[in-house]
XYZ file of C-alpha atoms in Angstrom:
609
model
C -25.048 -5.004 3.765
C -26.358 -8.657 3.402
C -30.030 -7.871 3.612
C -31.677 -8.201 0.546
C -35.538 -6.126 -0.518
C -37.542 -7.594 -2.559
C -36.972 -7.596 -5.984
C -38.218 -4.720 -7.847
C -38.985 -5.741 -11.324
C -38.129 -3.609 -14.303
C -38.366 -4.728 -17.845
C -35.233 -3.554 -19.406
C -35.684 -0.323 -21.567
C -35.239 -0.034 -25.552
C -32.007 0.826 -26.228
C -33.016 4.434 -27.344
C -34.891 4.984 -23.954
C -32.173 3.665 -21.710
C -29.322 5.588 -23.552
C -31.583 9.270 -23.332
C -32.118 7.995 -19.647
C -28.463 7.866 -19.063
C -27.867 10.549 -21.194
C -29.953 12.786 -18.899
C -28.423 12.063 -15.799
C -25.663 13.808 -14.169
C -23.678 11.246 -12.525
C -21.601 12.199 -8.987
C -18.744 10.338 -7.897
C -17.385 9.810 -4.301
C -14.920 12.671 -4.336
C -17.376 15.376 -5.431
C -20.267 13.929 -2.852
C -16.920 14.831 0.041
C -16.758 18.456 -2.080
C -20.754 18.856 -1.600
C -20.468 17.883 1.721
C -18.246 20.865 2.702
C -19.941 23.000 0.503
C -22.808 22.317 2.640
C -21.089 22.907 5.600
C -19.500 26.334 4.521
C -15.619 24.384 4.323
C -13.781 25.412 0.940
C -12.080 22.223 -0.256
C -10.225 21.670 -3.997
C -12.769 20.917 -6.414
C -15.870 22.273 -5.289
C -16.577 24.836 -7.023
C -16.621 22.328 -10.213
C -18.730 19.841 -7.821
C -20.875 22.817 -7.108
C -21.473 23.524 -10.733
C -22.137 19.947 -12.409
C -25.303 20.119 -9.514
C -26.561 23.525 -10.891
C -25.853 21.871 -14.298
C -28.254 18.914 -13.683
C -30.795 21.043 -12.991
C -30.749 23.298 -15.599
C -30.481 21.201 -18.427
C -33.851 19.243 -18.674
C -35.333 20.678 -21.652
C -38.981 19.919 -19.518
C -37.646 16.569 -18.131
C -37.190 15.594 -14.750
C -33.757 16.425 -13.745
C -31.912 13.011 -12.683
C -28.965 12.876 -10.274
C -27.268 9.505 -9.759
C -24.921 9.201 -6.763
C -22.192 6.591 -6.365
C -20.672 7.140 -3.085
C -18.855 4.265 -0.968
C -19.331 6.666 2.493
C -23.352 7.060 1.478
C -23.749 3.106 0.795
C -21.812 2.521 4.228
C -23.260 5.071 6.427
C -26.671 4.431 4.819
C -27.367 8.377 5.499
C -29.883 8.189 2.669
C -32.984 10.265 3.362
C -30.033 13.139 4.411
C -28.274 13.633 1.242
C -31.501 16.003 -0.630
C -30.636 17.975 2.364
C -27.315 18.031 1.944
C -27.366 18.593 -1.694
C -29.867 21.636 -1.497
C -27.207 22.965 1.266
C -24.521 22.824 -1.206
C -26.625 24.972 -3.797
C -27.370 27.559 -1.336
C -29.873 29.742 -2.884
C -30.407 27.004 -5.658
C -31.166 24.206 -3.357
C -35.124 24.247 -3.713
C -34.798 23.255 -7.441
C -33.752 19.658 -6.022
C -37.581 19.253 -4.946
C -38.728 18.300 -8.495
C -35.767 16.131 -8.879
C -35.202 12.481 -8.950
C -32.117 11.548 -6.903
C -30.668 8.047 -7.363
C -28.476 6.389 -4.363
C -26.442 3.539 -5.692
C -26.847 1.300 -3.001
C -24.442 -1.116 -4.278
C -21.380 -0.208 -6.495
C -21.269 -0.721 -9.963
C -19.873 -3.963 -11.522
C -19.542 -2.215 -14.813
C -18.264 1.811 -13.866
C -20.331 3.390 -16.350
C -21.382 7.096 -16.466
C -22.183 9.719 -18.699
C -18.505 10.331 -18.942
C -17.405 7.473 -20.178
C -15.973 6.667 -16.481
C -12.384 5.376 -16.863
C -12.401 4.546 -13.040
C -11.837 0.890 -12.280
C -15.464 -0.871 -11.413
C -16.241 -2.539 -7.832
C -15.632 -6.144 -10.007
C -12.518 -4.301 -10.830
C -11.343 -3.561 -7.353
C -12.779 -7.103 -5.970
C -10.798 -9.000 -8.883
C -7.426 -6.732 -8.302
C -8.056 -8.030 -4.023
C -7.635 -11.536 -5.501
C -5.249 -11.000 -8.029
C -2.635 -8.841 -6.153
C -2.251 -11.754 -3.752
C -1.794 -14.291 -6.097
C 0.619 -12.385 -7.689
C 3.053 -11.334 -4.817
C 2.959 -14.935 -4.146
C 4.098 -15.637 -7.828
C 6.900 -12.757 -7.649
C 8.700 -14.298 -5.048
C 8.069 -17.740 -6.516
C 6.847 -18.308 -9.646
C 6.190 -21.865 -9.804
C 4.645 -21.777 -6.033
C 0.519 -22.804 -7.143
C 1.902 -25.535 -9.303
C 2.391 -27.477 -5.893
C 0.136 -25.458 -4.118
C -3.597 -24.767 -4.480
C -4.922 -21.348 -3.084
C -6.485 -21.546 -0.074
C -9.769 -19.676 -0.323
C -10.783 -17.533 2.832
C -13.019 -18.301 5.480
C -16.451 -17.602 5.727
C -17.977 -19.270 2.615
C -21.037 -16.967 2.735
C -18.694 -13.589 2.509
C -19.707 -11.543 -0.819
C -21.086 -8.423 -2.080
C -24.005 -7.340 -3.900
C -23.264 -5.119 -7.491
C -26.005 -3.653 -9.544
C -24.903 -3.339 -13.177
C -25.218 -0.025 -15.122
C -27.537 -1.722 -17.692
C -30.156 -2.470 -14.754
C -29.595 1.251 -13.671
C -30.630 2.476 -17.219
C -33.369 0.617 -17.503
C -34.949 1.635 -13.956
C -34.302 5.435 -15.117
C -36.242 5.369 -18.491
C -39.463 3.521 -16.634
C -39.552 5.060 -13.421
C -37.902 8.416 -12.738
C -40.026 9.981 -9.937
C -39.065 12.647 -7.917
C -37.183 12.670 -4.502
C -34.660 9.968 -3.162
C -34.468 6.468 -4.325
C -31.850 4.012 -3.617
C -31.004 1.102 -5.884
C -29.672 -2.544 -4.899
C -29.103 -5.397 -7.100
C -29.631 -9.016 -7.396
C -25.999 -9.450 -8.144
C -24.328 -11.462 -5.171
C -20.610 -12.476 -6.021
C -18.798 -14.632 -2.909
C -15.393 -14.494 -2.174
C -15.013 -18.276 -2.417
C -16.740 -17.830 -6.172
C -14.596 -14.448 -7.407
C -11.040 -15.725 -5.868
C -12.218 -19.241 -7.591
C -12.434 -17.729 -11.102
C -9.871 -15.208 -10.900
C -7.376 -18.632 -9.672
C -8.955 -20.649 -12.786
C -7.860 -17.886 -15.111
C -4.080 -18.254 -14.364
C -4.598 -22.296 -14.148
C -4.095 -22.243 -10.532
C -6.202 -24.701 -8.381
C -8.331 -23.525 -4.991
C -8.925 -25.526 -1.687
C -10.664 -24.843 0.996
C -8.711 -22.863 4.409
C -7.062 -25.022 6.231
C -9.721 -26.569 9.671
C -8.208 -26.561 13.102
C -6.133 -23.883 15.019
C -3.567 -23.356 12.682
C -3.578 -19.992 10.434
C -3.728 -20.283 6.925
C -1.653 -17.210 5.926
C -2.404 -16.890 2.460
C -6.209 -17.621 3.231
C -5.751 -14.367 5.899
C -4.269 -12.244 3.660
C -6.820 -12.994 0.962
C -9.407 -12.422 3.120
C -7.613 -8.855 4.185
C -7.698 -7.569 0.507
C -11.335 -8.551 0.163
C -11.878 -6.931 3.191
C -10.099 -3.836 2.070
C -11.717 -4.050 -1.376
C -15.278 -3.655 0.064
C -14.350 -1.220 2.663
C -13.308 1.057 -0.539
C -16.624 -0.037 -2.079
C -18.457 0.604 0.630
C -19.765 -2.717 1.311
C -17.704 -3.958 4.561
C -20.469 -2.763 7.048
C -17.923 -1.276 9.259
C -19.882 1.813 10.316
C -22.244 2.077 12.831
C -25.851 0.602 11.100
C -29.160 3.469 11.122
C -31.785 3.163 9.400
C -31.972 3.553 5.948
C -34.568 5.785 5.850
C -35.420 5.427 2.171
C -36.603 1.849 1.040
C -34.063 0.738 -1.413
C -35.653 -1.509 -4.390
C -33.917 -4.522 -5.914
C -33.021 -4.489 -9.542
C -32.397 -7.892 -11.562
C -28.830 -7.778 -12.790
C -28.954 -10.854 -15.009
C -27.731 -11.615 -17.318
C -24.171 -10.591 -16.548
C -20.703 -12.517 -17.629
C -19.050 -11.682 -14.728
C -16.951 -14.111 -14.724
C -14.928 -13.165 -18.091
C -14.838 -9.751 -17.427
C -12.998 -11.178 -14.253
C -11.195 -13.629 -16.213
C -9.860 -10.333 -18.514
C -8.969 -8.501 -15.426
C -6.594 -11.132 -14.529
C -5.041 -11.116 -17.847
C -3.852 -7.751 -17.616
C -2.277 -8.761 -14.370
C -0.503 -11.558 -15.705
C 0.855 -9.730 -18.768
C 1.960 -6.960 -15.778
C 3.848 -9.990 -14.376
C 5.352 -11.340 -17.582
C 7.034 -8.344 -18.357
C 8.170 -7.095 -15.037
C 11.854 -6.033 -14.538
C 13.708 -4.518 -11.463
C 12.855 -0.077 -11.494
C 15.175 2.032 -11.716
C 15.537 4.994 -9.328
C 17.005 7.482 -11.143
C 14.721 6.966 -14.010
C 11.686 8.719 -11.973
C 9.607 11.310 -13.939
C 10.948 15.052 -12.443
C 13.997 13.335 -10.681
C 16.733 15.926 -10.941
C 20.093 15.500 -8.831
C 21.032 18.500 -5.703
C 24.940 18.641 -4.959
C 25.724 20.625 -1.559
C 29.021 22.757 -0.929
C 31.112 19.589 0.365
C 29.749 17.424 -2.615
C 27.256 15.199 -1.127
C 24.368 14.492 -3.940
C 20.944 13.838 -3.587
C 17.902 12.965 -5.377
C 14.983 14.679 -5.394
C 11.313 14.006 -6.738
C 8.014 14.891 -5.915
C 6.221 17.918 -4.304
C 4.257 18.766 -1.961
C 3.999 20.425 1.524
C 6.063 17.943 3.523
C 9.555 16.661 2.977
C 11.107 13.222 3.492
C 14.187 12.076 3.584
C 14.507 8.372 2.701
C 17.915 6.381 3.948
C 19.068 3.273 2.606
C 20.429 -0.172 3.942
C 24.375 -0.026 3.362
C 25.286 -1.970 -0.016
C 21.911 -2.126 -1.456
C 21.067 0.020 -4.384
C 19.091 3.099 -4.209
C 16.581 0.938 -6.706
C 14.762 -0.086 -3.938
C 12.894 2.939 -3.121
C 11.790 3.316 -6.736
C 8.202 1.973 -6.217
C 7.830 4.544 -2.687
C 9.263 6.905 -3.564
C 6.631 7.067 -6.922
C 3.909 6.193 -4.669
C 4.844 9.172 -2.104
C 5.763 11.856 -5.239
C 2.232 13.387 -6.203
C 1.802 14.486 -2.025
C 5.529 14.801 -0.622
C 8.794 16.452 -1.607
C 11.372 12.715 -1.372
C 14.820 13.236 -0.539
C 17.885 10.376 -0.857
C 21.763 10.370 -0.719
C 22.535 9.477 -4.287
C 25.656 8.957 -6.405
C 25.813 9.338 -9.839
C 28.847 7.657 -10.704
C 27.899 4.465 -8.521
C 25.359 2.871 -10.693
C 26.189 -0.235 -13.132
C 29.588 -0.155 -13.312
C 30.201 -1.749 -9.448
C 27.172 -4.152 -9.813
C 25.054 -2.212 -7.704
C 26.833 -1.886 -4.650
C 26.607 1.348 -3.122
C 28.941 2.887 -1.184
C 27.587 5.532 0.471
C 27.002 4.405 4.375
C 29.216 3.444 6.583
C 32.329 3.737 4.621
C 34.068 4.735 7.366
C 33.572 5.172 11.195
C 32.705 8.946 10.951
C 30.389 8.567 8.061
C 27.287 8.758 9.686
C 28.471 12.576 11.292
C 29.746 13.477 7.702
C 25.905 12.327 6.654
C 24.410 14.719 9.009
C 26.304 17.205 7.994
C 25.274 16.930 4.612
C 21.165 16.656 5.156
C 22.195 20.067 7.062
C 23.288 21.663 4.422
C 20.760 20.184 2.098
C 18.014 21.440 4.142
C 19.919 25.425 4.032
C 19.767 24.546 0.119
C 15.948 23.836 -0.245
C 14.817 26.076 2.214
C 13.370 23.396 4.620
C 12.905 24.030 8.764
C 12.854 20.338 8.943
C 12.347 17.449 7.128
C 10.726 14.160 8.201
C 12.999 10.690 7.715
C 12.254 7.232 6.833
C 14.788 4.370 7.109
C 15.516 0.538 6.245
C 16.903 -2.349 7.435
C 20.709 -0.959 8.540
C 19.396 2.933 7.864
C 17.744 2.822 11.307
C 20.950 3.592 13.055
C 21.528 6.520 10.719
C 18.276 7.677 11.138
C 18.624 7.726 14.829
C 22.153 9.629 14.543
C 20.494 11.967 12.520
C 17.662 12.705 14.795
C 20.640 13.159 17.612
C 22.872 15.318 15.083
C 20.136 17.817 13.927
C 17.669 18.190 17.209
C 14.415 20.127 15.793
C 15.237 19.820 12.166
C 13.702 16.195 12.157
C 10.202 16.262 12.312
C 9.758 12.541 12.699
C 11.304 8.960 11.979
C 9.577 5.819 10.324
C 11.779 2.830 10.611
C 10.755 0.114 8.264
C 12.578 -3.311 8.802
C 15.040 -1.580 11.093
C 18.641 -4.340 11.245
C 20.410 -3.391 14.739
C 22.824 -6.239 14.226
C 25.813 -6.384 17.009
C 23.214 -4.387 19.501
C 23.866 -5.157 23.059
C 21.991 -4.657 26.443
C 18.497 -5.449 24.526
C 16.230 -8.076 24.084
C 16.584 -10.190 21.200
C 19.796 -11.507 19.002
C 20.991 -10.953 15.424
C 18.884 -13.442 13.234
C 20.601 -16.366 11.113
C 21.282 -13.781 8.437
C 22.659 -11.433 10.312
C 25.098 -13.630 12.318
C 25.867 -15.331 8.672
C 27.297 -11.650 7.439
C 29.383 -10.826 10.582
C 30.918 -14.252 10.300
C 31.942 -13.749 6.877
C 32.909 -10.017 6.841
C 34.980 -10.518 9.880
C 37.297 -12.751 8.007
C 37.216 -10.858 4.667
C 37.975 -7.710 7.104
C 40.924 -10.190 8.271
C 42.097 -11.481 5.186
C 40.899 -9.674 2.031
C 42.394 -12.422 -0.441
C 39.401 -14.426 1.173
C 37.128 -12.067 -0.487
C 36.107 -14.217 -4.051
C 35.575 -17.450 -1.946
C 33.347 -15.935 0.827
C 31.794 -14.007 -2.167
C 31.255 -17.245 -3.994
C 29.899 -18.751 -0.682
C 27.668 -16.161 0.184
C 25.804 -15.938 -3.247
C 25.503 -20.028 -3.088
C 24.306 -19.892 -0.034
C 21.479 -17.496 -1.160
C 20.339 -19.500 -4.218
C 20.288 -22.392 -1.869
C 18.004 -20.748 0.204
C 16.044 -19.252 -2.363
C 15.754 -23.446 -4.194
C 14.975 -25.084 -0.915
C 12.206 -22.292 -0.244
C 10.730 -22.444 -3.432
C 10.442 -25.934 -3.425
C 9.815 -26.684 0.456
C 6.001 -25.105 0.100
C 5.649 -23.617 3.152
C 4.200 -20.605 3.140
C 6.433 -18.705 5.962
C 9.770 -19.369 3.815
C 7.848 -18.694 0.603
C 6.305 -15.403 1.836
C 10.100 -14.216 3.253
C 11.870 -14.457 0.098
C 12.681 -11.131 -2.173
C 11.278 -10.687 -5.831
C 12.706 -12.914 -8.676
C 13.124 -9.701 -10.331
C 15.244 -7.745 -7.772
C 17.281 -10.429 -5.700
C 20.568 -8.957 -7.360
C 19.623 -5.590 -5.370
C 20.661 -8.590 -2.459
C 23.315 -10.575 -3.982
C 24.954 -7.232 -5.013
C 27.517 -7.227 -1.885
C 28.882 -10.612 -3.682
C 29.489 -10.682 -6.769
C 33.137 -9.381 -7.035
C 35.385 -9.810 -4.382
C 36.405 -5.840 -4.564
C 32.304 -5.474 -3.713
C 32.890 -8.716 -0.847
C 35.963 -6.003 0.528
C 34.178 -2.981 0.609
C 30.564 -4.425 1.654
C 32.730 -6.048 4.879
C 34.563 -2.847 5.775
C 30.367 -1.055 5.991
C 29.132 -3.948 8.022
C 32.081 -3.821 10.705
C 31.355 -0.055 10.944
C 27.485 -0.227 10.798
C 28.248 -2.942 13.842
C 30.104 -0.404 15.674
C 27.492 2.190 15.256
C 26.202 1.188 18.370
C 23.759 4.824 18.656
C 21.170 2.785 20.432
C 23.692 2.406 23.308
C 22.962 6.152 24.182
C 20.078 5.476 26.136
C 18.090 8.464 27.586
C 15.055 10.892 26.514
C 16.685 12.857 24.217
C 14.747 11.147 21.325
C 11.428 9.918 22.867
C 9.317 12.999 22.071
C 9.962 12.535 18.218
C 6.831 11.210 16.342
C 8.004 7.488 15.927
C 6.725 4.740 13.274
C 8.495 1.364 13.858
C 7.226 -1.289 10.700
C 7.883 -5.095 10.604
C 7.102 -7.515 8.577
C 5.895 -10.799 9.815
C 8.049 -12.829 7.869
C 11.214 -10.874 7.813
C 13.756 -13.380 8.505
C 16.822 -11.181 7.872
C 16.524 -8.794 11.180
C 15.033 -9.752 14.788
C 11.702 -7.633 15.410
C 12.343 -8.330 19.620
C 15.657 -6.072 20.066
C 13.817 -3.819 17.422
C 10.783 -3.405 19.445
C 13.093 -3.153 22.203
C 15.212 -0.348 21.368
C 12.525 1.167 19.725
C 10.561 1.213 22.987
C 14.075 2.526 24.831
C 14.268 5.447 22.765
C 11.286 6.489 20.674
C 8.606 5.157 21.992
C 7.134 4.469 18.411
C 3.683 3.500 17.196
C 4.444 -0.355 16.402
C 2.798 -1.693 13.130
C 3.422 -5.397 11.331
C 2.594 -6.110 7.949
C 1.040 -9.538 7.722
C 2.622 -11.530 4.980
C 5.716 -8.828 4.788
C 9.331 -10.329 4.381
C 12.143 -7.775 5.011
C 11.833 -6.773 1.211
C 8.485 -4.855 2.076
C 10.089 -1.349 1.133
C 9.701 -3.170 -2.664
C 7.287 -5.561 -2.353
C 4.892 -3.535 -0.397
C 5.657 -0.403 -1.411
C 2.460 1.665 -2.412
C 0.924 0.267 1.107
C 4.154 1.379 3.142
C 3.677 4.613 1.048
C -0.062 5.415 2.367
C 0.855 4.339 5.846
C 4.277 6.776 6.128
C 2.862 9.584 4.034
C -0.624 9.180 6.422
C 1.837 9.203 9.530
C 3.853 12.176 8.429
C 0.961 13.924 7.777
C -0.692 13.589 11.113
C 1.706 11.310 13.452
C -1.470 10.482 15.865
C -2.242 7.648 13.854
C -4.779 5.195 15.514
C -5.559 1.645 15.017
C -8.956 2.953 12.765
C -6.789 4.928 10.350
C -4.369 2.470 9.465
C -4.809 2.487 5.586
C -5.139 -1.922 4.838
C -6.289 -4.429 7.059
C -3.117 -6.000 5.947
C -1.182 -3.474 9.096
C -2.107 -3.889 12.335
C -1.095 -2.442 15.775
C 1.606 -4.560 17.181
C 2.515 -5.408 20.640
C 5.976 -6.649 21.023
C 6.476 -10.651 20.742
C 6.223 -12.062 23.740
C 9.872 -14.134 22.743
C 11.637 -15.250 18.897
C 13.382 -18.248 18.816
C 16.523 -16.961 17.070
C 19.111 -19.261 15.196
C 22.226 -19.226 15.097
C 23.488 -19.762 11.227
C 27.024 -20.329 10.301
C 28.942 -20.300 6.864
């Protein structure tokens, strides 16, 4: 919405008149605007009734005013349905709906920089959002390395132009106490904030320095994946354009916005991130609100949290702890009942290391066992599964084990290390681990010095990275925070023992051998990330394809930590797929995930100890 009316100028109010003006008005967000739009087309939906009433309410309390109704709706400001919505609002009343007639109905045209309603609003505001697009990049950057801007400047994203238009709530005010006519106006302001301006000041804040994208053919994948939460930011706002254009139908008038410190209040936004940062630490899964522990007849334990119509059943790489579902599992709880294998004596005493997979070759049938009971136990038909890294080949023995009782499988980061038969080979990483765990499986008194080798090679890695600058090795690294979740295999040689006695049998596991349709009319989500490193996304795509048949999604800028790093966006996309598995391209929930086709061909390296 880069077209600009004239501007319309008010002379700002006295402070009396603009506060009654405000005062007045009944404000409507986005989500009652979706209840009043089912209202008006006879479909109950949660919260209407309230939606329903606040209407009435704006109405009926004028005391011989005009009655005001200000709208704030990213679908309205998108769809530009403007000279509609009286119609759709006097549908929602019913009988009520010719009141609206005398009523002056204000379309915010373009979102607030400062949310503020007669409530008090305690929303975030569109600088908000736009300022958290910036700042969530440069942040994820700085969790994997901390010290990467003080070599690097940020690139800023393409298209120098790109911005959005805000109106502020002061200019609102000010239009309402001078000229409150009745029927359906729609307000723009003189606001314009560009990208290259915002992600400038919200970098200066933190002391990091900006550059432009890099010129040429060559991607600039920070610069992309700034530009994706931008993009993502204004689609929430309502400002990316993305819906078919109509006319407007109403003539929308330009307010002057100035003056307006934007740039602290962006400044202070980016504070609160960086104090976020400063005091992160690595979550703890048990340590979920409402987490309570089930134990079936032969045992087994699992954790449970959340609620909601649909259950999911989450299943862990071998050796890593549990931790690392904290952050989706959270994300997932308000909507969806989670389900994991859990231990209660395995937490700090071990260093982390679980041992819960593959500790022997019939493991993965004892597993199914288990979720089969655990299903009698809460009652559940069927339950829906989501797997990473070396969980995919569980997953897929479970689907085998317990035909009809799995609703669908999401394999995020999916390791088929030692597959054969398939496209692809076993990354650096993985051929690193069967090296070592081969001769610890050989000669256990090797454990402490392939231990010891292992976890040097790691910080090594992690160093080089770090100080290399490249953005591919930068962006494939885990947290600061939680690389012990990864180190946790190594650091005793009685963790080196057992962690090489799971690999062998997860090798051995070979379930993708078993190739025929049993599987391939299962609701499928395969995830990669485009920097993971650790697994090969060929022989995934490949055995994916063989079996399942999955929808194929990459994460730009994901490593093979995204089940942390990632974790509320993995969250939307699985709990959106469980909830309706024919997921298109359009519904994908961040610009950030796209449809993926498989690579055309990885060069894979060999990496020896």
């Amino acid at each position: 919405m880069n077209d600009r009316p004239p501007l319309d100028e008010v002379a700002l109010a006295e402070p009396g008149a603009a506060a009654r003006a405000a005062s007045s008005a009944v404000w409507l967000d986005a989500a009652e605007l979706h209840a009043l739009r089912l209202a008006a087309q006879g479909v109950p939906a949660p919260g209407q009734a309230a939606a329903v009433a606040r209407l009435r309410d704006a109405l009926a309390r004028v005391d011989g005013a005009r009655p005001v109704i200000v709208l704030d709706d990213p679908v309205l400001r998108d769809t530009r349905a403007f000279d509609a919505i009286a119609q759709t609002l006097a549908a929602a009343l019913g009988a009520d709906g010719s009141a609206l007639a005398q009523a002056c109905i204000v379309v915010l045209g373009d979102p607030l920089a400062d949310a503020a309603d007669e409530r008090g609003a305690a929303a975030a505001s569109a600088l908000d959002t736009l300022t958290d697009a910036v700042a969530d990049m440069l942040f994820e950057v700085r969790r994997r390395a901390d010290g990467y801007f003080e070599n690097q400047a940020l690139p800023l994203p393409g298209y120098a132009s790109a911005g959005t238009d805000l109106l502020t709530a002061e200019a609102v005010r000010a239009w309402l106490a001078a000229d409150a006519d009745a029927g359906v106006h729609v307000l723009r302001g003189d606001l314009r904030i560009t990208w290259h301006a915002l992600a400038g000041a919200a970098a200066q804040a933190i002391g990091v320095d900006t550059r432009p994208a890099s010129a040429g053919s060559g991607t600039d994948a920070l610069a992309e994946l700034l530009g994706a939460n931008l993009l993502h930011a204004m689609h929430r706002l309502g400002c990316a354009g993305e819906a078919p254009q109509r006319a407007e139908g109403v003539p929308p008038r330009r307010l002057r916005c100035a003056p307006f410190d934007w740039r602290s209040r962006v400044a202070a936004r980016v504070a609160l991130h960086a104090a976020a940062h400063a005091s992160r630490t690595a979550p703890r899964l048990a340590e979920l609100p409402a987490a309570r522990r089930i134990t079936t007849g032969t045992g087994h334990a699992f954790l449970h949290t959340g609620r909601g119509p649909r259950a999911l059943l989450l299943v862990n790489a071998f050796g890593i702890p549990n931790d690392v579902w904290h952050d989706f599992a959270a994300a997932l709880a308000p909507e969806v009942a989670v389900y994991l294998l859990d231990a209660l004596h395995e937490q700090s005493a071990d260093a982390g290391l679980t041992r819960l997979y593959y500790t022997e070759p019939e493991a993965p049938s004892r597993y199914a066992d288990a979720v089969a009971e655990l299903l009698d136990l809460e009652g559940l038909a069927s339950i829906h599964v989501a797997s990473w890294c070396g969980g995919a080949r569980y997953a897929l023995a479970l689907a085998r084990a317990l035909p009809g009782r799995i609703a669908s499988l999401s394999l995020i980061a999916p390791s088929f290390a030692g597959a054969q038969d398939y496209d692809g080979a076993d990354s650096a990483y993985e051929n690193n681990l069967n090296t070592m765990c081969s001769l610890v499986a050989r000669m256990p008194k090797a454990a402490e010095s392939m231990a010891k080798s292992m976890l040097a090679m790691l910080d090594k890695r992690d160093k080089d990275e770090a100080r290399s600058g490249g953005h591919a090795s930068m962006l494939a690294q885990a947290d600061a925070v939680t690389r012990h979740w990864l180190h946790a295999p190594f650091v005793t040689p009685s963790n080196m023992v057992d962690y090489s006695r799971q690999l062998l049998n997860f090798r051995a596991h070979r379930i993708e051998a078993q190739r025929d349709d049993t599987l391939a009319g299962l609701p499928a989500l395969l995830v990669t990330g485009q920097y993971d490193e650790m697994t090969c996304a060929t022989r995934a795509h490949a055995i994916g394809d063989a079996l399942l048949r999955p929808l194929r999604i990459e994460l730009r800028g994901g490593s093979h930590h995204m089940i942390h790093q990632n974790a509320a966006l993995l969250a939307q996309l699985v709990g959106g797929f469980i909830a309706d598995p024919a997921l298109a391209a359009g519904a994908l929930p961040h610009p950030r995930l796209c449809m993926a086709a498989p690579p055309a061909g990885e060069e894979m390296e060999s990496g020896e100890l």
